[in-house]
Coordinates of C-alpha atoms and ligand atoms in Angstrom, one line a residue:
Chain Q
X1 CA 36.2 138.9 226.3
X2 CA 32.7 140.2 226.9
X3 CA 30.5 141.0 223.8
X4 CA 27.1 142.4 223.2
X5 CA 25.0 141.1 220.3
X6 CA 21.4 141.3 219.1
X7 CA 19.2 138.2 218.7
X8 CA 20.1 137.7 215.0
X9 CA 23.8 137.8 215.6
X10 CA 23.4 135.4 218.5
X11 CA 21.5 133.0 216.3
X12 CA 24.0 133.3 213.5
X13 CA 26.7 132.3 215.9
X14 CA 24.8 129.4 217.4
X15 CA 24.1 128.0 213.9
X16 CA 27.9 128.2 213.2
X17 CA 28.5 126.1 216.2
X18 CA 25.8 123.6 215.3
X19 CA 27.4 123.3 211.8
X20 CA 30.6 122.0 213.2
X21 CA 30.0 120.2 216.5
X22 CA 27.7 117.9 218.4
X23 CA 25.4 120.5 220.0
X24 CA 22.7 120.2 222.6
X25 CA 20.4 123.0 223.7
X26 CA 17.2 123.7 225.6
X27 CA 14.1 123.3 223.5
X28 CA 10.4 123.1 224.0
X29 CA 9.1 119.6 224.6
X30 CA 5.3 119.8 224.7
X31 CA 4.5 122.3 227.4
X32 CA 7.8 121.7 229.1
X33 CA 11.5 122.3 228.3
X34 CA 14.2 119.8 227.7
X35 CA 17.9 119.6 226.7
X36 CA 17.9 117.9 223.3
X37 CA 20.1 117.7 220.2
X38 CA 20.0 121.2 218.7
X39 CA 19.5 121.3 214.9
X40 CA 19.0 125.0 214.4
X41 CA 19.5 128.1 216.5
X42 CA 15.8 129.1 216.1
X43 CA 14.9 126.1 218.2
X44 CA 17.0 127.2 221.2
X45 CA 14.8 128.6 224.0
X46 CA 16.9 130.7 226.3
X47 CA 13.7 132.0 227.8
X48 CA 12.9 128.6 229.4
X49 CA 12.0 128.2 233.1
X50 CA 13.5 124.9 234.0
X51 CA 14.2 121.7 232.1
X52 CA 12.7 118.3 232.8
X53 CA 16.1 116.8 233.5
X54 CA 19.3 118.7 234.2
X55 CA 22.1 118.7 231.7
X56 CA 23.9 116.1 233.8
X57 CA 22.3 113.6 231.3
X58 CA 25.0 114.4 228.9
X59 CA 27.9 114.3 231.4
X60 CA 26.7 111.2 233.3
X61 CA 24.2 109.6 230.9
X62 CA 21.3 107.6 232.4
X63 CA 22.9 104.5 230.9
X64 CA 26.6 104.6 230.0
X65 CA 28.8 101.8 228.7
X66 CA 31.9 101.5 230.8
X67 CA 33.6 98.6 229.1
X68 CA 33.1 95.8 226.6
X69 CA 34.1 92.3 227.7
X70 CA 34.9 89.3 225.7
X71 CA 35.2 86.7 228.3
X72 CA 35.7 86.4 232.0
X73 CA 38.8 88.5 232.2
X74 CA 39.3 90.2 228.8
X75 CA 37.8 93.6 228.5
X76 CA 38.3 97.0 226.9
X77 CA 37.3 100.3 228.6
X78 CA 35.0 102.6 226.6
X79 CA 35.3 106.3 226.8
X80 CA 33.3 109.0 225.1
X81 CA 35.7 111.7 223.9
X82 CA 33.8 113.3 221.1
X83 CA 33.6 117.1 221.8
X84 CA 30.2 118.7 222.3
X85 CA 28.5 121.9 223.3
X86 CA 25.6 122.4 225.7
X87 CA 23.7 125.7 225.2
X88 CA 21.5 127.2 227.9
X89 CA 22.6 125.9 231.2
X90 CA 21.1 127.9 234.1
X91 CA 23.5 128.9 236.8
X92 CA 22.1 126.5 239.4
X93 CA 22.7 123.6 237.0
X94 CA 26.1 124.9 236.2
X95 CA 26.9 124.9 239.9
X96 CA 25.8 121.3 240.1
X97 CA 28.2 120.4 237.2
X98 CA 31.0 122.1 239.0
X99 CA 30.2 120.0 242.1
X100 CA 30.1 116.8 240.1
X101 CA 33.5 117.7 238.7
X102 CA 34.9 118.1 242.2
X103 CA 33.4 114.8 243.3
X104 CA 34.5 112.7 240.3
X105 CA 38.0 114.2 240.6
X106 CA 38.3 113.3 244.3
X107 CA 40.0 110.2 245.6
X108 CA 39.4 107.7 242.9
X109 CA 39.2 109.7 239.7
X110 CA 36.3 108.7 237.5
X111 CA 37.9 108.6 234.1
X112 CA 34.6 108.0 232.3
X113 CA 33.1 111.1 233.6
X114 CA 36.2 113.3 233.5
X115 CA 37.3 112.5 229.9
X116 CA 33.8 113.2 228.6
X117 CA 33.6 116.4 230.7
X118 CA 37.0 117.6 229.4
X119 CA 35.5 117.7 225.9
X120 CA 32.3 119.5 226.9
X121 CA 31.9 123.2 226.3
X122 CA 29.4 124.7 228.7
X123 CA 27.4 127.7 227.5
X124 CA 25.4 129.0 230.4
X125 CA 22.6 131.5 230.3
X126 CA 21.0 133.6 233.0
X127 CA 17.4 132.9 234.0
X128 CA 14.7 134.8 232.2
X129 CA 11.6 133.0 233.4
X130 CA 11.2 131.9 237.0
X131 CA 10.1 128.3 237.3
X132 CA 7.4 127.0 239.7
X133 CA 9.6 125.7 242.4
X134 CA 13.1 127.3 242.0
X135 CA 14.8 128.6 245.1
X136 CA 18.3 129.1 243.7
X137 CA 18.2 132.6 245.2
X138 CA 18.5 131.0 248.7
X139 CA 21.3 128.7 247.7
X140 CA 23.7 131.2 246.2
X141 CA 23.2 129.8 242.7
X142 CA 20.9 132.4 241.2
X143 CA 23.9 133.6 239.1
X144 CA 27.5 132.7 238.8
X145 CA 30.3 135.0 237.7
X146 CA 32.6 132.1 236.6
X147 CA 32.7 128.4 236.1
X148 CA 31.1 128.5 232.6
X149 CA 32.9 128.6 229.3
X150 CA 30.5 131.2 227.9
X151 CA 27.6 133.0 229.7
X152 CA 24.7 134.6 227.8
X153 CA 22.6 137.2 229.6
X154 CA 19.6 138.9 228.1
X155 CA 19.6 142.5 229.3
X156 CA 17.0 145.1 229.4
X157 CA 16.3 146.2 225.9
X158 CA 16.6 142.7 224.4
X159 CA 20.4 142.5 223.6
X160 CA 22.6 139.7 224.8
X161 CA 25.7 140.1 226.8
X162 CA 28.0 137.2 225.9
X163 CA 30.9 136.6 228.3
X164 CA 33.6 134.3 226.9
X165 CA 35.9 133.2 229.7
X166 CA 37.9 130.2 228.8
X167 CA 39.9 128.7 225.9
X168 CA 37.2 126.2 225.3
X169 CA 34.7 129.1 225.0
X170 CA 37.0 131.1 222.7
X171 CA 37.4 127.9 220.5
X172 CA 33.7 128.1 219.6
X173 CA 33.3 131.9 219.6
X174 CA 33.7 132.2 215.8
X175 CA 31.7 135.3 214.6
X176 CA 31.2 136.5 218.1
X177 CA 34.9 137.6 218.1
X178 CA 34.1 140.4 215.7
X179 CA 31.0 141.6 217.7
X180 CA 31.0 144.8 219.7
X181 CA 32.6 144.7 223.2
X182 CA 30.1 145.1 226.0
X183 CA 30.4 148.6 227.4
X184 CA 30.0 149.7 231.1
X185 CA 26.3 150.2 230.6
X186 CA 25.8 146.7 229.3
X187 CA 27.7 145.3 232.2
X188 CA 25.7 147.3 234.6
X189 CA 22.5 146.0 233.0
X190 CA 23.8 142.4 233.5
X191 CA 24.6 143.1 237.1
X192 CA 21.0 144.3 237.4
X193 CA 19.8 141.0 236.0
X194 CA 21.9 139.1 238.5
X195 CA 20.6 141.1 241.4
X196 CA 17.1 140.7 240.3
X197 CA 17.4 137.0 239.9
X198 CA 19.0 136.7 243.3
X199 CA 15.9 138.3 244.7
X200 CA 13.2 136.6 242.6
X201 CA 14.4 133.0 242.4
X202 CA 12.9 132.2 245.7
X203 CA 9.7 130.3 245.3
X204 CA 10.5 128.7 248.6
X205 CA 12.3 130.6 251.3
X206 CA 15.1 128.8 253.2
X207 CA 15.2 130.2 256.8
X208 CA 18.5 128.4 257.6
X209 CA 21.8 130.1 256.8
X210 CA 23.6 127.7 254.5
X211 CA 26.7 127.5 256.7
X212 CA 24.5 126.4 259.7
X213 CA 22.9 123.5 257.8
X214 CA 25.4 120.8 258.7
X215 CA 25.1 121.6 262.4
X216 CA 21.3 121.8 262.2
X217 CA 21.2 118.3 260.6
X218 CA 23.7 117.0 263.0
X219 CA 21.3 117.9 265.8
X220 CA 18.1 116.8 264.0
X221 CA 18.9 113.1 263.4
X222 CA 16.1 111.9 265.6
X223 CA 13.6 114.6 264.5
X224 CA 10.1 113.2 264.0
X225 CA 9.9 114.7 260.5
X226 CA 11.9 111.9 259.0
X227 CA 9.4 109.2 260.1
X228 CA 6.4 111.4 259.4
X229 CA 7.4 112.1 255.8
X230 CA 8.7 108.6 255.1
X231 CA 5.2 107.3 255.8
X232 CA 4.2 109.0 252.6
X233 CA 7.3 108.2 250.6
X234 CA 7.0 105.7 247.8
X235 CA 10.8 105.1 247.6
X236 CA 10.3 105.8 243.9
X237 CA 13.6 107.7 243.6
X238 CA 12.2 110.5 241.4
X239 CA 13.7 113.1 243.7
X240 CA 17.1 111.6 243.1
X241 CA 16.8 111.0 239.4
X242 CA 15.9 114.6 238.5
X243 CA 18.4 116.1 240.8
X244 CA 21.4 117.8 239.1
X245 CA 23.7 116.9 242.0
X246 CA 22.7 113.2 242.5
X247 CA 25.3 111.1 240.8
X248 CA 24.8 107.6 242.2
X249 CA 24.9 104.7 239.8
X250 CA 24.5 101.0 239.7
X251 CA 26.6 98.8 237.5
X252 CA 25.1 96.1 235.3
X253 CA 26.3 93.6 232.7
X254 CA 24.5 92.9 229.5
X255 CA 25.8 89.7 227.9
X256 CA 25.3 88.7 224.3
X257 CA 23.8 85.5 223.0
X258 CA 27.1 83.8 223.0
X259 CA 27.2 84.3 226.8
X260 CA 30.7 85.6 226.4
X261 CA 30.8 89.0 224.8
X262 CA 28.9 91.9 226.3
X263 CA 29.0 95.3 227.9
X264 CA 29.2 96.6 231.4
X265 CA 27.1 99.7 231.9
X266 CA 26.3 102.0 234.7
X267 CA 22.8 103.3 235.1
X268 CA 21.3 106.0 237.3
X269 CA 20.5 104.9 240.8
X270 CA 19.2 106.7 243.8
X271 CA 19.5 106.5 247.6
X272 CA 15.8 106.5 248.1
X273 CA 15.4 103.2 246.2
X274 CA 14.9 100.1 248.3
X275 CA 17.8 98.2 246.7
X276 CA 20.2 101.1 246.8
X277 CA 22.2 100.4 249.9
X278 CA 22.1 96.6 249.4
X279 CA 25.6 95.3 249.4
X280 CA 27.0 91.8 248.7
X281 CA 25.1 89.1 250.7
X282 CA 21.9 91.0 250.5
X283 CA 22.6 93.1 253.6
X284 CA 21.0 96.5 253.3
X285 CA 22.2 99.0 255.8
X286 CA 19.4 101.5 255.0
X287 CA 16.5 99.0 254.7
X288 CA 14.2 101.3 256.5
X289 CA 12.2 103.8 254.4
X290 CA 12.7 106.7 256.9
X291 CA 16.5 106.1 257.0
X292 CA 16.6 106.4 253.2
X293 CA 14.4 109.4 253.2
X294 CA 16.6 111.1 255.8
X295 CA 19.8 110.2 254.0
X296 CA 19.1 112.3 251.0
X297 CA 18.8 115.5 253.1
X298 CA 22.0 114.6 255.0
X299 CA 23.8 114.1 251.7
X300 CA 22.8 117.4 250.3
X301 CA 23.1 119.4 253.5
X302 CA 25.9 117.8 255.6
X303 CA 27.9 114.9 254.0
X304 CA 28.7 116.6 250.7
X305 CA 29.4 120.1 252.3
X306 CA 31.9 118.3 254.5
X307 CA 33.5 116.7 251.5
X308 CA 33.5 119.5 248.9
X309 CA 32.7 122.6 250.9
X310 CA 29.4 123.3 249.2
X311 CA 25.8 122.7 249.9
X312 CA 24.8 119.9 247.4
X313 CA 21.4 121.3 246.8
X314 CA 21.5 124.1 244.2
X315 CA 17.8 125.0 244.5
X316 CA 16.6 124.0 241.1
X317 CA 13.3 122.8 242.6
X318 CA 13.0 119.8 240.3
X319 CA 12.6 117.3 243.2
X320 CA 9.7 119.3 244.5
X321 CA 7.8 119.0 241.2
X322 CA 8.9 115.4 240.6
X323 CA 7.8 114.0 244.0
X324 CA 4.2 112.8 243.4
X325 CA 3.8 112.4 247.1
X326 CA 4.7 116.1 247.6
X327 CA 7.2 115.5 250.4
X328 CA 10.5 116.1 248.8
X329 CA 10.9 119.9 249.2
X330 CA 14.3 120.4 250.9
X331 CA 13.3 123.9 252.0
X332 CA 10.3 122.6 253.9
X333 CA 12.4 119.9 255.6
X334 CA 15.3 122.2 256.6
X335 CA 13.0 124.9 257.9
X336 CA 11.1 122.3 259.9
X337 CA 14.3 121.3 261.6
X338 CA 14.9 124.9 262.5
X339 CA 11.4 125.4 264.0
X340 CA 11.8 122.4 266.2
X341 CA 15.1 123.7 267.5
X342 CA 13.6 127.1 268.3
X343 CA 10.9 125.5 270.4
X344 CA 13.4 123.9 272.7
Chain D
X1 CA 27.3 71.4 228.2
X2 CA 24.0 70.0 226.7
X3 CA 21.4 72.6 226.0
X4 CA 18.7 73.0 228.7
X5 CA 15.4 71.5 227.5
X6 CA 12.5 74.0 227.6
X7 CA 8.8 73.4 227.6
X8 CA 6.2 76.1 227.3
X9 CA 2.7 75.7 228.6
X10 CA -0.4 77.9 228.5
X11 CA -3.3 78.2 230.8
X12 CA -6.0 80.9 231.0
X13 CA -4.6 83.8 229.0
X14 CA -4.5 85.4 225.6
X15 CA -1.2 83.9 224.6
X16 CA 0.1 87.4 224.0
X17 CA 3.2 86.7 226.0
X18 CA 4.2 83.7 223.9
X19 CA 3.6 85.9 220.9
X20 CA 6.2 88.3 222.3
X21 CA 8.7 85.4 222.3
X22 CA 7.8 84.5 218.7
X23 CA 8.2 88.3 217.9
X24 CA 11.9 88.1 218.9
X25 CA 12.3 87.3 215.2
X26 CA 16.0 86.7 214.3
X27 CA 16.9 86.6 217.9
X28 CA 14.8 83.5 218.3
X29 CA 17.5 81.7 216.4
X30 CA 20.0 82.9 219.0
X31 CA 17.7 81.7 221.7
X32 CA 17.5 78.3 220.1
X33 CA 21.3 78.1 220.2
X34 CA 21.0 78.3 224.0
X35 CA 18.0 76.1 224.8
X36 CA 16.2 73.3 223.2
X37 CA 12.4 73.5 223.1
X38 CA 10.8 70.2 223.7
X39 CA 7.2 71.2 224.0
X40 CA 5.6 74.3 222.8
X41 CA 2.0 74.2 221.5
X42 CA 2.1 77.5 219.8
X43 CA 5.2 76.7 217.7
X44 CA 5.7 72.9 217.5
X45 CA 3.7 69.6 217.7
X46 CA 6.1 67.5 219.9
X47 CA 5.3 66.7 223.5
X48 CA 7.8 65.8 226.1
X49 CA 8.0 64.3 229.6
X50 CA 11.4 65.6 230.3
X51 CA 12.6 69.2 230.6
X52 CA 14.8 71.5 232.6
X53 CA 12.9 74.7 232.3
X54 CA 9.1 75.0 232.3
X55 CA 7.6 78.2 231.1
X56 CA 4.1 78.7 232.3
X57 CA 1.8 81.3 230.8
X58 CA -1.7 82.1 232.0
X59 CA -3.7 82.1 235.2
X60 CA -5.1 79.0 236.9
X61 CA -8.9 78.8 236.9
X62 CA -9.9 75.1 237.1
X63 CA -9.1 72.2 239.3
X64 CA -7.9 70.1 236.4
X65 CA -5.5 72.9 235.5
X66 CA -4.1 72.8 239.1
X67 CA -3.4 69.1 238.6
X68 CA -1.7 69.7 235.3
X69 CA 0.4 72.5 236.7
X70 CA 1.5 70.3 239.7
X71 CA 2.7 67.7 237.2
X72 CA 4.6 70.3 235.3
X73 CA 6.2 71.5 238.4
X74 CA 7.3 68.0 239.4
X75 CA 9.1 67.5 236.1
X76 CA 10.8 70.9 235.9
X77 CA 14.0 72.0 237.5
X78 CA 13.1 75.6 237.0
X79 CA 9.6 77.0 236.6
X80 CA 9.1 80.4 235.0
X81 CA 5.8 82.2 235.3
X82 CA 5.4 84.2 232.1
X83 CA 3.4 87.4 232.0
X84 CA 0.9 89.1 234.3
X85 CA -1.7 86.2 234.0
X86 CA 0.9 83.8 235.4
X87 CA 2.6 86.1 237.9
X88 CA -0.4 87.7 239.4
X89 CA -3.5 86.3 237.8
X90 CA -3.6 89.3 235.4
X91 CA -6.8 90.8 234.2
X92 CA -8.4 87.4 234.7
X93 CA -8.4 88.1 238.4
X94 CA -11.0 90.8 237.9
X95 CA -13.4 88.0 238.0
X96 CA -12.7 87.3 241.7
X97 CA -14.3 90.6 242.5
X98 CA -17.7 89.2 241.7
X99 CA -19.8 86.5 243.2
X100 CA -19.0 83.1 241.8
X101 CA -20.9 82.4 238.6
X102 CA -21.9 85.9 237.9
X103 CA -19.2 86.8 235.4
X104 CA -20.1 83.6 233.4
X105 CA -23.8 84.5 233.4
X106 CA -23.0 88.1 232.4
X107 CA -20.8 87.0 229.5
X108 CA -22.4 83.8 228.2
X109 CA -26.0 84.3 229.3
X110 CA -28.1 81.2 229.0
X111 CA -25.1 79.1 227.9
X112 CA -23.2 79.9 231.2
X113 CA -23.9 76.4 232.5
X114 CA -22.2 74.5 229.7
X115 CA -19.5 72.2 231.2
X116 CA -16.6 73.6 229.1
X117 CA -17.3 77.0 230.6
X118 CA -17.0 75.9 234.2
X119 CA -14.2 77.7 236.0
X120 CA -13.5 78.8 239.6
X121 CA -11.6 81.4 241.4
X122 CA -8.6 82.7 239.5
X123 CA -5.2 82.0 240.9
X124 CA -1.7 83.1 239.9
X125 CA 0.7 80.2 239.3
X126 CA 2.5 80.7 242.6
X127 CA -0.8 80.2 244.4
X128 CA -0.7 76.6 243.2
X129 CA 3.0 75.7 243.0
X130 CA 6.3 77.4 243.8
X131 CA 7.7 79.6 241.1
X132 CA 11.4 80.2 240.6
X133 CA 11.4 83.2 238.2
X134 CA 8.6 85.7 237.3
X135 CA 8.6 87.5 234.0
X136 CA 6.3 90.4 234.7
X137 CA 4.2 92.4 232.3
X138 CA 1.1 92.2 230.1
X139 CA 2.5 91.5 227.7
X140 CA 6.1 90.6 228.8
X141 CA 9.0 92.6 227.4
X142 CA 10.9 90.3 225.1
X143 CA 14.3 92.0 225.8
X144 CA 13.8 91.3 229.5
X145 CA 12.8 87.7 228.7
X146 CA 15.9 87.2 226.7
X147 CA 18.1 88.6 229.5
X148 CA 16.4 86.3 232.0
X149 CA 16.9 83.2 229.8
X150 CA 20.6 84.1 229.4
X151 CA 21.1 84.4 233.1
X152 CA 19.4 81.1 233.8
X153 CA 21.5 79.3 231.3
X154 CA 24.6 80.8 232.9
X155 CA 23.4 79.7 236.3
X156 CA 23.0 83.3 237.5
X157 CA 20.2 85.0 239.3
X158 CA 18.4 87.1 236.7
X159 CA 18.2 90.8 237.2
X160 CA 14.6 91.9 237.8
X161 CA 14.1 95.4 239.0
X162 CA 12.7 96.0 242.4
X163 CA 12.3 99.7 241.9
X164 CA 9.3 101.6 240.6
X165 CA 8.4 102.5 237.0
X166 CA 9.2 106.2 237.9
X167 CA 12.9 105.4 237.8
X168 CA 12.7 104.4 234.1
X169 CA 10.2 107.1 233.4
X170 CA 12.5 109.8 234.8
X171 CA 15.5 108.4 233.0
X172 CA 13.6 108.8 229.8
X173 CA 12.9 112.5 230.6
X174 CA 9.1 112.1 230.6
X175 CA 6.8 114.7 232.1
X176 CA 5.0 113.1 235.0
X177 CA 1.3 112.2 234.4
X178 CA 0.5 113.7 237.8
X179 CA 1.4 117.1 236.4
X180 CA -1.6 116.6 234.1
X181 CA -3.8 115.6 237.0
X182 CA -3.8 111.9 236.0
X183 CA -3.4 109.0 238.5
X184 CA -0.4 107.0 237.4
X185 CA 0.4 103.8 239.3
X186 CA 4.1 104.1 238.4
X187 CA 5.3 104.9 242.0
X188 CA 4.2 101.5 243.3
X189 CA 4.7 99.3 240.2
X190 CA 7.8 97.3 239.4
X191 CA 9.9 98.7 236.6
X192 CA 11.4 96.7 233.7
X193 CA 9.1 97.8 230.8
X194 CA 11.2 101.0 230.2
X195 CA 8.2 103.0 231.4
X196 CA 6.3 101.9 228.3
X197 CA 3.0 103.7 229.0
X198 CA 4.2 107.1 230.4
X199 CA 6.7 107.3 227.6
X200 CA 3.7 107.2 225.2
X201 CA 1.8 109.8 227.2
X202 CA -0.5 107.4 229.2
X203 CA -0.5 106.6 232.9
X204 CA 0.8 103.3 234.1
X205 CA -2.0 100.9 234.9
X206 CA 0.2 98.5 236.8
X207 CA 0.5 95.5 234.5
X208 CA 3.9 94.4 236.1
X209 CA 2.5 94.3 239.6
X210 CA 3.7 96.0 242.7
X211 CA 7.3 96.4 243.8
X212 CA 8.3 94.2 246.7
X213 CA 7.3 96.7 249.4
X214 CA 4.9 99.2 247.7
X215 CA 3.7 102.0 249.9
X216 CA 0.1 101.8 248.6
X217 CA -1.2 103.6 251.7
X218 CA 0.9 106.6 250.7
X219 CA -0.9 106.6 247.4
X220 CA -4.3 106.8 249.2
X221 CA -3.0 109.7 251.3
X222 CA -1.7 111.5 248.2
X223 CA -5.0 111.3 246.2
X224 CA -6.5 114.3 247.9
X225 CA -3.6 116.5 246.9
X226 CA -4.6 115.8 243.3
X227 CA -8.3 116.4 243.9
X228 CA -8.9 112.6 243.5
X229 CA -10.6 110.2 245.8
X230 CA -9.6 106.9 247.3
X231 CA -12.2 105.3 245.0
X232 CA -10.5 106.8 242.0
X233 CA -7.3 105.1 243.0
X234 CA -9.0 101.9 243.9
X235 CA -10.6 101.5 240.5
X236 CA -7.2 102.1 238.9
X237 CA -5.6 99.5 241.1
X238 CA -8.2 97.0 240.2
X239 CA -7.4 96.2 236.6
X240 CA -4.1 94.4 237.4
X241 CA -4.1 94.7 241.2
X242 CA -7.0 92.5 242.2
X243 CA -6.0 90.3 245.1
X244 CA -2.4 91.6 245.3
X245 CA -1.2 92.2 248.8
X246 CA 0.7 95.2 250.0
X247 CA 2.1 96.4 253.3
X248 CA 1.0 99.3 255.3
X249 CA 4.2 101.2 254.3
X250 CA 5.5 101.5 257.8
X251 CA 8.5 99.4 257.2
X252 CA 11.2 98.8 254.6
Ligands
LIG401 S1 17.7 118.5 246.0 FE1 16.0 119.2 244.7 S2 16.1 121.4 244.6 FE2 18.0 120.7 245.4 S3 19.3 120.4 243.6 FE3 18.4 118.5 243.9 S4 16.5 118.5 242.7 FE4 17.2 120.6 242.9
LIG402 S1 10.1 111.5 245.0 FE1 9.0 111.6 246.9 S2 8.0 109.7 247.1 FE2 9.6 109.4 245.6 S3 11.4 108.7 246.8 FE3 11.5 110.9 246.6 S4 10.5 111.7 248.5 FE4 9.9 109.5 248.3
LIG403 S1 -0.2 88.6 230.6 FE1 -1.4 89.8 229.1 S2 -0.4 89.4 227.2 FE2 0.3 87.8 228.6 S3 -1.0 86.2 228.3 FE3 -1.9 87.4 230.0 S4 -3.3 88.7 229.0 FE4 -2.1 87.9 227.4
LIG404 S1 4.3 109.4 235.0 FE1 3.9 107.7 236.4 S2 5.8 106.5 236.2 FE2 6.3 108.4 235.3 S3 7.2 109.6 237.0 FE3 5.0 110.1 237.0 S4 4.1 108.7 238.4 FE4 6.1 107.9 237.9
LIG405 S1 4.0 101.5 232.3 FE1 2.9 100.2 233.8 S2 1.1 99.5 232.6 FE2 2.6 100.2 231.1 S3 3.8 98.4 230.6 FE3 4.9 99.4 232.3 S4 4.1 98.4 234.2 FE4 2.7 97.9 232.5

């Protein structure tokens, strides 16, 4: 069902959801925006540009307890299965979650992620304000017509089109159910928002057609750009940690004072970090800074597309902002590979 | 298994790191279930000749301190350097940037020549004797200290991050200080403090010291992007970085 509501009715509905469920939503945090616990609808800022961290922090938390142990062999797995709602996910971040779903379902299913995910209701919203570095328009993620439970789009005139697509979405629709259905005009207005966003979410312009990216990378393994840029790379991992499609983690034990009971947790990790590729015995197969730098672009543009059929950069632009050395812009890197090729 | 005997010694420092241990409050009782303190000036009057773990706080500034430290090393199975003063020389090392005697004259004036004020170049503990474990920070983080002690008692290698403060800073969802035009040392400094300073809205000044292979040259390159000079960065690096070595960033 697709409804149309004014701002007041929208807020009434959001407050209803808050009253009965664990709810997160985008809010102002100083002069930036952040997904935080939502206490009242009036705090929700659907007009935000981009959040500091993507909503993955609720699906794969920075630090997540996997199990509690009580000795060398006895343990009990820990799962988080308390339902929750996230309000205000931009389409590019939604696409990233859909990719995480595919990855965590593949081969060895990740029960910790999947069980939590199965209880999450995702309320997306179309972009109102263009952020400093977004390029979702080049990545096919400026808008999505499905994949969310509910999608909110502010249309010309100030009303909101609310598209409720799944059972999970319907289960929290409450007072929305009695709202007016969106008419043709409203749907056309929404289409207009989509088209506009596709054109304007291009702060950086990718010159490479997405389907050619894997081949371009394949050919560019020895390109001088990797070494050049790695010279200025701190290996600080910021580009990984803020990325909605980076999901690598490290596993650590935290033992209690009795040296027997404790928890095993996984914490965010990143392929740019010096210790990342270190395996047992201290051997590190990507010890070199340039190898690690290059790896990230291969992951996004080649390895993951080969694995799940999608480019694993959704164009959120967060890595561009986060990199203090100003070398992490995927568009610059991919375009540079193309230029070199044309020169030959 | 008998409890490992622990002795704590202090050299040139403010003893703020020992205070962090005292500040563990109820957990200190748990700690005492694991180890037996045999010498600790700040908390007990006993002295001992025999211990498994020596915890050394403070920087080394006088020849007699070097002798004392060497004796401690001989008697300890494991030697822990506690806090920035011990691991890197800490802010004490600022002194090494001046001609010998000048800091004393500046601070003490006419009294600078008094024998009890005599001290030389500042050294970190590992410039005098081998160190087994370093607990970084000014002051140390007592949760990290607790985890290190537990690991040692279990005979395991303690987990000490070799990634930058940015990792913890990002995990906490902070806005980067560079977005406000500030120089933050986070990208080259070892994490483990839970990004204490950026989380409170202040740039990291590097109290935990560099990561193993910091790309400090990149930092110099990057300064102009922020309208800063190499000198701006140098002065930031000085507080805790004096005398620390770093690579040219070409490897690792
Ligand atoms: S690589 Fe950068 S722009 Fe692409 S999804 Fe990750 S953080 Fe966003
Ligand atoms: S954020 Fe920039 S400096 Fe840090 S690891 Fe990524 S590319 Fe390197
Ligand atoms: S490291 Fe800092 S807190 Fe610890 S003793 Fe030295 S000056 Fe004091
Ligand atoms: S504020 Fe400092 S520690 Fe935090 S991300 Fe920025 S540079 Fe790194
Ligand atoms: S943020 Fe930097 S200066 Fe502050 S405690 Fe951590 S390492 Fe020390």
